[in-house]
Short mmCIF file of N, CA and C in Angstrom, two decimals:
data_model
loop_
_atom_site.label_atom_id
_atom_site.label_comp_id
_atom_site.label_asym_id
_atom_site.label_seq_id
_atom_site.Cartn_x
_atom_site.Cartn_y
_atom_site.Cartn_z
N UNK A 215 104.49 127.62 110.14
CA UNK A 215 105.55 128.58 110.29
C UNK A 215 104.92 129.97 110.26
N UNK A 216 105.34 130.96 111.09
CA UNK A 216 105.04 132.27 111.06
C UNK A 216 105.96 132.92 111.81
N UNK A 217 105.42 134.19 111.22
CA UNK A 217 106.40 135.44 111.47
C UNK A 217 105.75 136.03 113.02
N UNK A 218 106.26 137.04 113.98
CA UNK A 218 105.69 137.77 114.80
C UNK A 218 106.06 138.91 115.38
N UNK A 219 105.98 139.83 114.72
CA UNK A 219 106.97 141.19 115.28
C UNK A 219 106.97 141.91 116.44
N UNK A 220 105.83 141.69 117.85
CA UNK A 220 106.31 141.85 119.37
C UNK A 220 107.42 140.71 119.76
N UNK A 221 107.49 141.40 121.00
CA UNK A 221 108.36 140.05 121.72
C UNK A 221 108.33 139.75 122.89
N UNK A 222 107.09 140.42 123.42
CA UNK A 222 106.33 139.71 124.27
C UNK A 222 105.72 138.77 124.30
N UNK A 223 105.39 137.90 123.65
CA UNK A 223 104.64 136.90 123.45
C UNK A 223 105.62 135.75 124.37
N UNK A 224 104.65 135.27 125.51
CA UNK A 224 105.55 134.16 126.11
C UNK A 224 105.23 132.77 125.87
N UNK A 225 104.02 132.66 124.56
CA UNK A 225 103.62 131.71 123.93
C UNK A 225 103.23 131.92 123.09
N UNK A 226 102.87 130.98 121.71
CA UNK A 226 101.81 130.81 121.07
C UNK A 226 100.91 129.39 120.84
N UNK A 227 99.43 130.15 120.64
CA UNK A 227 98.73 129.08 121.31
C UNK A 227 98.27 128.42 119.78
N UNK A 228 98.55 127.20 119.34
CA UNK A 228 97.59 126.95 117.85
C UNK A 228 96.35 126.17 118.11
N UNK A 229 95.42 126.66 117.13
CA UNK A 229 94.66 125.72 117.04
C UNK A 229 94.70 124.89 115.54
N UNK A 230 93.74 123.62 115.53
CA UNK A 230 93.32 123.13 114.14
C UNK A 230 92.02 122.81 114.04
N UNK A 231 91.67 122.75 112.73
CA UNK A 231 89.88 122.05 111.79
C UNK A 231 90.48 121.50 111.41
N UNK A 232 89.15 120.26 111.15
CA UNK A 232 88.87 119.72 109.85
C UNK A 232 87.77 120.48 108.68
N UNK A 233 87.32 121.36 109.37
CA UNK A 233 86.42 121.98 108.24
C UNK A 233 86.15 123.41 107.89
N UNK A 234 87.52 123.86 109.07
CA UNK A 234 87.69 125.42 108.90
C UNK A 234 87.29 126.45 109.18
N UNK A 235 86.09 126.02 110.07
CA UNK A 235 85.26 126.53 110.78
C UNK A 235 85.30 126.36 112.65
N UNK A 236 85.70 125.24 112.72
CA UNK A 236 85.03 124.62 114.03
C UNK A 236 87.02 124.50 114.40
N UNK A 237 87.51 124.99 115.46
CA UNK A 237 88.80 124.86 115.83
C UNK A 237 88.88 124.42 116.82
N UNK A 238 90.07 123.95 117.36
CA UNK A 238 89.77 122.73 118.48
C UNK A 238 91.67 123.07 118.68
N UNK A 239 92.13 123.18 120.18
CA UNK A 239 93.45 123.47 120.56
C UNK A 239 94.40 122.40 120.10
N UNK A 240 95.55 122.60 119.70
CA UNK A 240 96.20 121.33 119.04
C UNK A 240 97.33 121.46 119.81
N UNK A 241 98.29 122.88 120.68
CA UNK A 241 99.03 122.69 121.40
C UNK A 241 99.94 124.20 121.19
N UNK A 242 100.38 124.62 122.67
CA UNK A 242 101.04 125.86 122.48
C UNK A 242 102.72 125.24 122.72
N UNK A 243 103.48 126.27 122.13
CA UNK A 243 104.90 126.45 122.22
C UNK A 243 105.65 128.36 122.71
N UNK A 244 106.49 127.81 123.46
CA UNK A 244 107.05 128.83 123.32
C UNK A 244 106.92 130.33 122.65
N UNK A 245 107.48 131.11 123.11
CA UNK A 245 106.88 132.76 122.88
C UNK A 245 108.34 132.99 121.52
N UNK A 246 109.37 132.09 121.63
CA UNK A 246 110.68 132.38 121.02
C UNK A 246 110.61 131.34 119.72
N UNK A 247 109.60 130.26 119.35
CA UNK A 247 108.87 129.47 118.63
C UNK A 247 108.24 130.08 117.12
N UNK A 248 109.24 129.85 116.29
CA UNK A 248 108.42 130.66 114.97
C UNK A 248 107.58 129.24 114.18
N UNK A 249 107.75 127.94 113.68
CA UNK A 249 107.28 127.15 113.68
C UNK A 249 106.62 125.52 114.18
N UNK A 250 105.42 124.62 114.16
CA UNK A 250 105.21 124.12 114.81
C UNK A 250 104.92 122.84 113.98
N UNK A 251 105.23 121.95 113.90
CA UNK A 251 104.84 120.26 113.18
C UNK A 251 103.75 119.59 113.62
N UNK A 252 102.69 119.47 113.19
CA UNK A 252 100.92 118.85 113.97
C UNK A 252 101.38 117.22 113.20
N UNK A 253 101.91 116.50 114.19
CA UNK A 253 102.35 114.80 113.27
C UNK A 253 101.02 113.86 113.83
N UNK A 254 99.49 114.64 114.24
CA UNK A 254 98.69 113.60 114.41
C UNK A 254 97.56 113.92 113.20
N UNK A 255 98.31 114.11 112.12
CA UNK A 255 97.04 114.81 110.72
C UNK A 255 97.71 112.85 110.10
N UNK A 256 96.42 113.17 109.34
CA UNK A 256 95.92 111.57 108.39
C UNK A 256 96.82 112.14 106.49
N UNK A 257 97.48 110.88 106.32
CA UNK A 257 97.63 111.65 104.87
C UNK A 257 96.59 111.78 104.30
N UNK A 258 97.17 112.83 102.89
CA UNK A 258 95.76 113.09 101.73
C UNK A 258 94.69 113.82 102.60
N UNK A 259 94.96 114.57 103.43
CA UNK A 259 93.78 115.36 104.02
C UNK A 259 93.77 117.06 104.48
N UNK A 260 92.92 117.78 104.70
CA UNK A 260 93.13 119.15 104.62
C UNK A 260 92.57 119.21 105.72
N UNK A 261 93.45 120.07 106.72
CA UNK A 261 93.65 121.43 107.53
C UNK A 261 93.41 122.78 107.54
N UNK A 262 92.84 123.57 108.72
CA UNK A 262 93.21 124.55 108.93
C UNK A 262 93.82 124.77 109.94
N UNK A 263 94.32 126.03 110.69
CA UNK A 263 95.35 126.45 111.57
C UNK A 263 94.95 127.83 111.51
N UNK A 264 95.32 128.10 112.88
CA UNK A 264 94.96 129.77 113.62
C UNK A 264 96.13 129.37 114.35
N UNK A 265 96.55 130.59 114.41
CA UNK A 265 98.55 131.04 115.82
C UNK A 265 97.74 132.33 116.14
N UNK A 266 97.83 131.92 117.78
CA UNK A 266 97.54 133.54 118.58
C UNK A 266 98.79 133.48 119.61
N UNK A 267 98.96 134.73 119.86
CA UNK A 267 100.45 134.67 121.05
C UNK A 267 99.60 135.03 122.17
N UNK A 268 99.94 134.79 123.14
CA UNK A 268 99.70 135.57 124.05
C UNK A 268 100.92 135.29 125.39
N UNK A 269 100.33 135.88 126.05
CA UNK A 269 101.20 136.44 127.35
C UNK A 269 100.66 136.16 128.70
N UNK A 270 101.20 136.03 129.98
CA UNK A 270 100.62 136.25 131.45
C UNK A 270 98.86 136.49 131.79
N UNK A 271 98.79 137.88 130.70
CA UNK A 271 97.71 138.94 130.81
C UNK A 271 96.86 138.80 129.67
N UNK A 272 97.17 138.61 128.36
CA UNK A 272 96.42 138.80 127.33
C UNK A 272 96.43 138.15 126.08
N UNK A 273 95.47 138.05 124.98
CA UNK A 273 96.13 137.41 123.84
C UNK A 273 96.08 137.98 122.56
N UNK A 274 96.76 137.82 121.53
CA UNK A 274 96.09 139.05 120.18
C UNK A 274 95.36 138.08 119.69
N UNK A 275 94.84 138.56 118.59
CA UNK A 275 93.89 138.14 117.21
C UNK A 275 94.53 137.25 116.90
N UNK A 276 93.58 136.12 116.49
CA UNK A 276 94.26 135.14 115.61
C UNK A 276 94.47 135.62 114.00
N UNK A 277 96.14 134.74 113.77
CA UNK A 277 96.49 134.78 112.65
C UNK A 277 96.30 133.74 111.72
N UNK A 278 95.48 133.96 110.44
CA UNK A 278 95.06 132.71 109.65
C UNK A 278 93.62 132.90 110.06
N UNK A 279 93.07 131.77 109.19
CA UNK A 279 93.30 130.32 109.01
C UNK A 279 94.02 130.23 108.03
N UNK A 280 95.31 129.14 108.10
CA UNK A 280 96.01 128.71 106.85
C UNK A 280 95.55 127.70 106.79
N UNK A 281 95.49 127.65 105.23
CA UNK A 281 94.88 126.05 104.88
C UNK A 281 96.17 124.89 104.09
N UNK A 282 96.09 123.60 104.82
CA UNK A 282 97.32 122.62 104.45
C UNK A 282 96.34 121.34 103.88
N UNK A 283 97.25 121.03 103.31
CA UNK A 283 97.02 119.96 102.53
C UNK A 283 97.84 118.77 102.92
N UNK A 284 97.66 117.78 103.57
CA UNK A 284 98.73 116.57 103.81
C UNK A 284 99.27 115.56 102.93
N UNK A 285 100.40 115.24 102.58
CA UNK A 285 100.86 114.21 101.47
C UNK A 285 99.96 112.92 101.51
N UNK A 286 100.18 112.46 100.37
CA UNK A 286 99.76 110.95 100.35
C UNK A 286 101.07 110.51 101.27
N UNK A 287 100.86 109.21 101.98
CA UNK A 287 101.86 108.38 102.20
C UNK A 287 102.50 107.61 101.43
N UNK A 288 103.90 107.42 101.63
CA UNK A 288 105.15 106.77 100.87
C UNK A 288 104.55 105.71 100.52
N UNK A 289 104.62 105.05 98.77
CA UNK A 289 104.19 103.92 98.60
C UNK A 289 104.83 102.55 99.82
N UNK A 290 104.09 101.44 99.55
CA UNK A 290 104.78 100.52 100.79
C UNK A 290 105.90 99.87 99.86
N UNK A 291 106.43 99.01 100.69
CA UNK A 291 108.00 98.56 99.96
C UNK A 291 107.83 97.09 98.95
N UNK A 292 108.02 96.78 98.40
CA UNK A 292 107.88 95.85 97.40
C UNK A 292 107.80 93.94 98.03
N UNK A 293 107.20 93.59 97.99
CA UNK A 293 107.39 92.27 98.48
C UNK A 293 108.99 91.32 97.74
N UNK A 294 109.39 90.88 98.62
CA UNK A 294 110.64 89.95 98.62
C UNK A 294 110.24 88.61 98.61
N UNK A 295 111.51 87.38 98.20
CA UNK A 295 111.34 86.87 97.74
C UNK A 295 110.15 86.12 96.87
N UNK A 296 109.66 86.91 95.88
CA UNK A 296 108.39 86.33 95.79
C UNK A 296 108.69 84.49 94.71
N UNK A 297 107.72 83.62 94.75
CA UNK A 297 108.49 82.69 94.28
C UNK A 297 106.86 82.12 93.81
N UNK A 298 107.13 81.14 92.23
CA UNK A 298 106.02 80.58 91.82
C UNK A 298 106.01 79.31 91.79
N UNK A 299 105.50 78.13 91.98
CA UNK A 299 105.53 76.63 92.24
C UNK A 299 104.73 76.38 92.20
N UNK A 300 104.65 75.33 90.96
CA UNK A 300 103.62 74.02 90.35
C UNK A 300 102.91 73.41 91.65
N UNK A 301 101.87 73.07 91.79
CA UNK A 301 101.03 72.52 92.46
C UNK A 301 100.50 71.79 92.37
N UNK A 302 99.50 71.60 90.35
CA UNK A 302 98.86 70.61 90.74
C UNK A 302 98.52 71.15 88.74
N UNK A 303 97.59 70.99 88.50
CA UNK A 303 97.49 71.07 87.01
C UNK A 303 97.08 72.38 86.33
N UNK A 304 95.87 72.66 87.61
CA UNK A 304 95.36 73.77 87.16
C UNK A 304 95.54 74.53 88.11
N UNK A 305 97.15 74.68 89.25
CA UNK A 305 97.27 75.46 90.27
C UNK A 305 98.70 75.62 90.16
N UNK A 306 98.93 77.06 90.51
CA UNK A 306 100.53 77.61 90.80
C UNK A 306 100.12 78.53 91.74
N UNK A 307 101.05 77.84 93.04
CA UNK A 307 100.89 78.92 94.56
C UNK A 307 102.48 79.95 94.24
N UNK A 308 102.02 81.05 95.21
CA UNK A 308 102.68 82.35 94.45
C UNK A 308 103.16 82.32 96.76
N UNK A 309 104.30 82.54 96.59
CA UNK A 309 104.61 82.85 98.21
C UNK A 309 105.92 84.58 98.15
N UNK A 310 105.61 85.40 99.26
CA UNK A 310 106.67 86.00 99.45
C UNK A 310 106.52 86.33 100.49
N UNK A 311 107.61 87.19 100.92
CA UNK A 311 108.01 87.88 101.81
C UNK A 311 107.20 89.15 102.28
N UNK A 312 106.24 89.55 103.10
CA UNK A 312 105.92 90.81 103.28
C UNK A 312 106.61 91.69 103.84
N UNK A 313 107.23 92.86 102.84
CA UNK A 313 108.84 93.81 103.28
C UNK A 313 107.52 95.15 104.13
N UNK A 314 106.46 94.83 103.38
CA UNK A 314 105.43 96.10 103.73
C UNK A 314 105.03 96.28 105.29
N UNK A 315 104.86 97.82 105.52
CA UNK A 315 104.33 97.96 107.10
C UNK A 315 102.76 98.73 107.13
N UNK A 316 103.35 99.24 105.51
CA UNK A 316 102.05 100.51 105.48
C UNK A 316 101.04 99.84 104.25
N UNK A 317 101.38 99.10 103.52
CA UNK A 317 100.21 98.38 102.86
C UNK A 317 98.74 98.52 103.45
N UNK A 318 97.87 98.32 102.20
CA UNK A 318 96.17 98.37 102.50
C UNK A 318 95.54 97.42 101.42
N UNK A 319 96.74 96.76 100.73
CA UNK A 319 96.02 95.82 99.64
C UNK A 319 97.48 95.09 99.45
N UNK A 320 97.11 94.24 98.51
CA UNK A 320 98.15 93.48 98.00
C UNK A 320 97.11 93.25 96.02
N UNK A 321 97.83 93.10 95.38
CA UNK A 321 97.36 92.97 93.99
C UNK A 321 98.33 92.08 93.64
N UNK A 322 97.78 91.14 92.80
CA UNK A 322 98.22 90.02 91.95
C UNK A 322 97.92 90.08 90.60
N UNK A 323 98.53 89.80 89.72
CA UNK A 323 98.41 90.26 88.13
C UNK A 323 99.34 88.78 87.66
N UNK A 324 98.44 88.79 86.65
CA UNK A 324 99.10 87.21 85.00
C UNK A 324 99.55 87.85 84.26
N UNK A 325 100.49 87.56 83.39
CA UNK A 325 100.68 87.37 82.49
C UNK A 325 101.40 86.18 81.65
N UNK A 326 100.59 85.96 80.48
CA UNK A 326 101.13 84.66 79.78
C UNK A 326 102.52 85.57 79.44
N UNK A 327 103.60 84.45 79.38
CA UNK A 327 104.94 85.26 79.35
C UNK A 327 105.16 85.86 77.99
N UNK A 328 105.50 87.39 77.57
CA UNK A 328 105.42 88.18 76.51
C UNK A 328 104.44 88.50 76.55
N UNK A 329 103.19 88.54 77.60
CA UNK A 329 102.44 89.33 77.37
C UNK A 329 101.81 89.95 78.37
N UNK A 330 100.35 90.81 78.35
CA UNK A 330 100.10 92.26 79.00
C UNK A 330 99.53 91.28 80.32
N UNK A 331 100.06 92.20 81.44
CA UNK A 331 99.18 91.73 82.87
C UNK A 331 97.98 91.71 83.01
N UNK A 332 97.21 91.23 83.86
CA UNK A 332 95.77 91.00 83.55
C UNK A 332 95.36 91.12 85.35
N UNK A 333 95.12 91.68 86.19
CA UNK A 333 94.75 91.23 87.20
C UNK A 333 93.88 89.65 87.46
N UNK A 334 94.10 89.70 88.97
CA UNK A 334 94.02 88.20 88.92
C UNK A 334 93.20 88.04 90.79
N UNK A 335 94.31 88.76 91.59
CA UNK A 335 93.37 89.08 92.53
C UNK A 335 93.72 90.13 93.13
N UNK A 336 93.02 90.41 94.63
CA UNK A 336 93.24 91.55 95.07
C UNK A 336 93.19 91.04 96.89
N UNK A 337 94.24 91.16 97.48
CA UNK A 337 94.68 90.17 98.91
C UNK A 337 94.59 91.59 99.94
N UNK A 338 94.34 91.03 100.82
CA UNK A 338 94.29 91.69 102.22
C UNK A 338 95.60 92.57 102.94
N UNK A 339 95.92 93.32 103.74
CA UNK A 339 96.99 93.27 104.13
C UNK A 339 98.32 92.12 104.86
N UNK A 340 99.00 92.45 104.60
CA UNK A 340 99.84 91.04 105.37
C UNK A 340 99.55 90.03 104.82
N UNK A 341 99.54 90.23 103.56
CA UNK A 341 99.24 88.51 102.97
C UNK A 341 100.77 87.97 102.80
N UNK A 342 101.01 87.18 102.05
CA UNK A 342 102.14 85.98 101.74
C UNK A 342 101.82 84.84 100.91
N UNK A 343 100.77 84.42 100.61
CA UNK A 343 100.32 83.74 99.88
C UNK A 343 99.26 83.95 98.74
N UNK A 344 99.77 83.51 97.71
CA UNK A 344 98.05 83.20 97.03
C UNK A 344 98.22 81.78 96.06
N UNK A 345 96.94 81.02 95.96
CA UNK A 345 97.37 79.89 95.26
C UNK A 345 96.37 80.30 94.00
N UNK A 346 96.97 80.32 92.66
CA UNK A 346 96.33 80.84 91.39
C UNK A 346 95.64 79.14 91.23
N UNK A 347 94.34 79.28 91.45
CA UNK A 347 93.93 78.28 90.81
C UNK A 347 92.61 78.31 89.38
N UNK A 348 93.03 79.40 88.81
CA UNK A 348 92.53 79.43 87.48
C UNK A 348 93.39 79.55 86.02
N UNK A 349 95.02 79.21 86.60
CA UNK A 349 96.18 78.66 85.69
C UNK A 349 95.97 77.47 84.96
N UNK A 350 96.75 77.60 83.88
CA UNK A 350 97.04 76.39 83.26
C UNK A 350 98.76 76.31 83.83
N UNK A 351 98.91 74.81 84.59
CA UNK A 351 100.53 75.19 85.16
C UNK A 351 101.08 74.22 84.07
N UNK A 352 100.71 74.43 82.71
CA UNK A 352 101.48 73.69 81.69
C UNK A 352 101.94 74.81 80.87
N UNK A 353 101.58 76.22 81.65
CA UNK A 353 102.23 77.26 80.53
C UNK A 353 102.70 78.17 81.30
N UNK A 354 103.79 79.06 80.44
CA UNK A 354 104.49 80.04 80.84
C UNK A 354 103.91 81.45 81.65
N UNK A 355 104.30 81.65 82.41
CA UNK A 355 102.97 83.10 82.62
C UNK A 355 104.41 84.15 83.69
N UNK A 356 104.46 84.74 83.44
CA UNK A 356 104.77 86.20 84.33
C UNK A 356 103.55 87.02 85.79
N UNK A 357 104.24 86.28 87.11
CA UNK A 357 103.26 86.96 87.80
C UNK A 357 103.95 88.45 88.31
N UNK A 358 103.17 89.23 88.46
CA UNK A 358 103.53 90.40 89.42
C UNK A 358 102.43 90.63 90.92
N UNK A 359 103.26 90.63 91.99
CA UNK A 359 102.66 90.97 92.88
C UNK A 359 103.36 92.51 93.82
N UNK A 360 101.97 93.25 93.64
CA UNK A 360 102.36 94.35 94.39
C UNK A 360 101.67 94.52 95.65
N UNK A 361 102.69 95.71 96.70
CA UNK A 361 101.75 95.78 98.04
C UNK A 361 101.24 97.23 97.30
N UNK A 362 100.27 97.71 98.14
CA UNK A 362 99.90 99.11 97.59
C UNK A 362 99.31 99.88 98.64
N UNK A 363 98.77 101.23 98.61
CA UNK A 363 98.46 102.20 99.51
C UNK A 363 98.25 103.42 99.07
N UNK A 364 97.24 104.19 99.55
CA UNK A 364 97.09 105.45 98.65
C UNK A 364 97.84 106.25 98.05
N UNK A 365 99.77 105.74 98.15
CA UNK A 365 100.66 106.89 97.99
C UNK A 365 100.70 105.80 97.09
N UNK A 366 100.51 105.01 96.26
CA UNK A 366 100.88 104.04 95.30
C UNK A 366 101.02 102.63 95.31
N UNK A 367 101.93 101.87 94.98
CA UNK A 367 102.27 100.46 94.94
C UNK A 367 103.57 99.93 94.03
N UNK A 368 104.20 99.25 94.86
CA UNK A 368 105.59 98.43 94.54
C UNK A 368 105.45 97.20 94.46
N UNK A 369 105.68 96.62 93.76
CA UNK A 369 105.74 95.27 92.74
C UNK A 369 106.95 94.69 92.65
N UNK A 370 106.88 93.49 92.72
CA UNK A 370 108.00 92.03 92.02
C UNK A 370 106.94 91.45 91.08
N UNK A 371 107.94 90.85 90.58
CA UNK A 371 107.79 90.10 89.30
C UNK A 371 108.35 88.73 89.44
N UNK A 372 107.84 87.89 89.39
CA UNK A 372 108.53 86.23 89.27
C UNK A 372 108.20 85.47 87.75
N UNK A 373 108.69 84.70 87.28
CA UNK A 373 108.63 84.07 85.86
C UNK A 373 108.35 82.37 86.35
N UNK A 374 107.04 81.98 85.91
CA UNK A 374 106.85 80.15 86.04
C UNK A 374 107.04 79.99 84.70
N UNK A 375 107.87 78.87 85.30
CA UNK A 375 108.34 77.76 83.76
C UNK A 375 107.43 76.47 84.28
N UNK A 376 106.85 75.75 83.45
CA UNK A 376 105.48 74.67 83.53
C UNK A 376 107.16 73.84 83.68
N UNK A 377 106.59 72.79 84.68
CA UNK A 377 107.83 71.80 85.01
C UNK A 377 108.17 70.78 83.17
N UNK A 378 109.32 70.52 83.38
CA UNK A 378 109.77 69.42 81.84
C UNK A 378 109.25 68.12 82.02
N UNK A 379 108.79 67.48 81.09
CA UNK A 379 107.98 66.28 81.79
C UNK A 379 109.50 65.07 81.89
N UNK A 380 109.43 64.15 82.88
CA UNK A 380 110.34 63.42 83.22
C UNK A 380 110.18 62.65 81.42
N UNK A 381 111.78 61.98 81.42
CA UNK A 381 111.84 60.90 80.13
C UNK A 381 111.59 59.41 81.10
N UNK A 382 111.03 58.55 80.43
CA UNK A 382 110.74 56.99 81.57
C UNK A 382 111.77 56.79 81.00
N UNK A 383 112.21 55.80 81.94
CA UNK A 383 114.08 55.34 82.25
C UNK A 383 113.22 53.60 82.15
N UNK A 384 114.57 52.47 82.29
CA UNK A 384 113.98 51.53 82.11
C UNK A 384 113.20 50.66 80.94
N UNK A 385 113.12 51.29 79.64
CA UNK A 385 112.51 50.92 78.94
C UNK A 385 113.08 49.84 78.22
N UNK A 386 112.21 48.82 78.02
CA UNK A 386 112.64 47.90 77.39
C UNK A 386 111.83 47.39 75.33
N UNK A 387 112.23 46.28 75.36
CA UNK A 387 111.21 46.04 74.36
C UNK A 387 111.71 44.48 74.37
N UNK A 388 110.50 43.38 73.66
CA UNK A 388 110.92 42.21 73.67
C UNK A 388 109.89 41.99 72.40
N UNK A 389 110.28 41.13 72.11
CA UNK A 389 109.59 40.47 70.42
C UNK A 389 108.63 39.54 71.08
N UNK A 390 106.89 40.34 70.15
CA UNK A 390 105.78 39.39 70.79
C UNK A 390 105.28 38.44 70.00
N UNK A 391 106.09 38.24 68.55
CA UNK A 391 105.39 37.72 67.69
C UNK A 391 105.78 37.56 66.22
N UNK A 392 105.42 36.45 65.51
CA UNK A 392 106.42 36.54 64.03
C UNK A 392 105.59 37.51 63.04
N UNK A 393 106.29 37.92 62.25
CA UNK A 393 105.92 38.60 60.73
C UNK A 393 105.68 38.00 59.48
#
């Protein structure tokens, strides 16, 4: 955004850096144009910027360098349905939904239930799966899985209950012998 007190100007021309030194044309607008939006910058990164107007015939001095700073990007969105299921003795597979577009990791975290998370792994983008096979699936545990990205990370939480062991049905008894 800037100010410009001729009104001759039948453009202005901007440039941008990456290092504040070295400028490179990023695109002119209009002479009636007080600000301009550059939407091909990377988050978490710094800019400079020069605005010169010019006209038909001529151009003034550049104004600036202003120096910008770009946001982190919006954490990514939390994975959906996430769900935990017995497998096998020493395995509980963990499945969800990837709600994420902007993810750069996925993180998986234990906890025995009532207690502190522990990381566990650390998944690729676009994952959906992981099978914990350093569980005991005879005990309670609290997983959390988050997507994440330099602007942060959003998490679910699912709760495994170790399955109830079946009662045997059928049971009989018969007398094998005297006393």
């Amino acid at each position: 955004q800037w100010t410009f007190g001729a009104t001759n100007a039948s453009a202005f021309r901007i440039e941008g850096s990456t290092d504040g030194t070295t400028f490179r044309f990023v695109n002119s607008v209009s002479g009636t144009t007080r600000q301009y939006a550059d939407c091909g910058v990377a988050p978490q990164s710094t800019y400079w910027y020069r605005v010169q107007a010019v006209d038909s015939c001529s151009a003034s001095a550049y104004a600036g360098p202003v120096r910008v700073t770009t946001l982190p990007p919006l954490p990514p969105a939390a994975p959906s349905q996430l769900t935990a299921i017995f497998a096998s003795a020493n395995q509980i597979n963990l499945t969800w939904q990837d709600a994420a577009t902007n993810e750069s990791e996925y993180r998986i975290e234990r906890a025995p239930c009532g207690g502190a998370f522990q990381p566990v792994a650390t998944l690729p983008p676009n994952s959906s799966f992981f099978a914990d096979t350093a569980a005991n699936a005879a005990v309670c545990y609290t997983y959390r899985v988050s997507a994440c990205n330099g602007g942060g990370c959003n998490g679910a939480t699912v709760t495994y209950q170790p399955p109830v062991p079946v009662a045997p049905s059928n049971v009989t008894a018969a007398a094998v012998g005297r006393y």
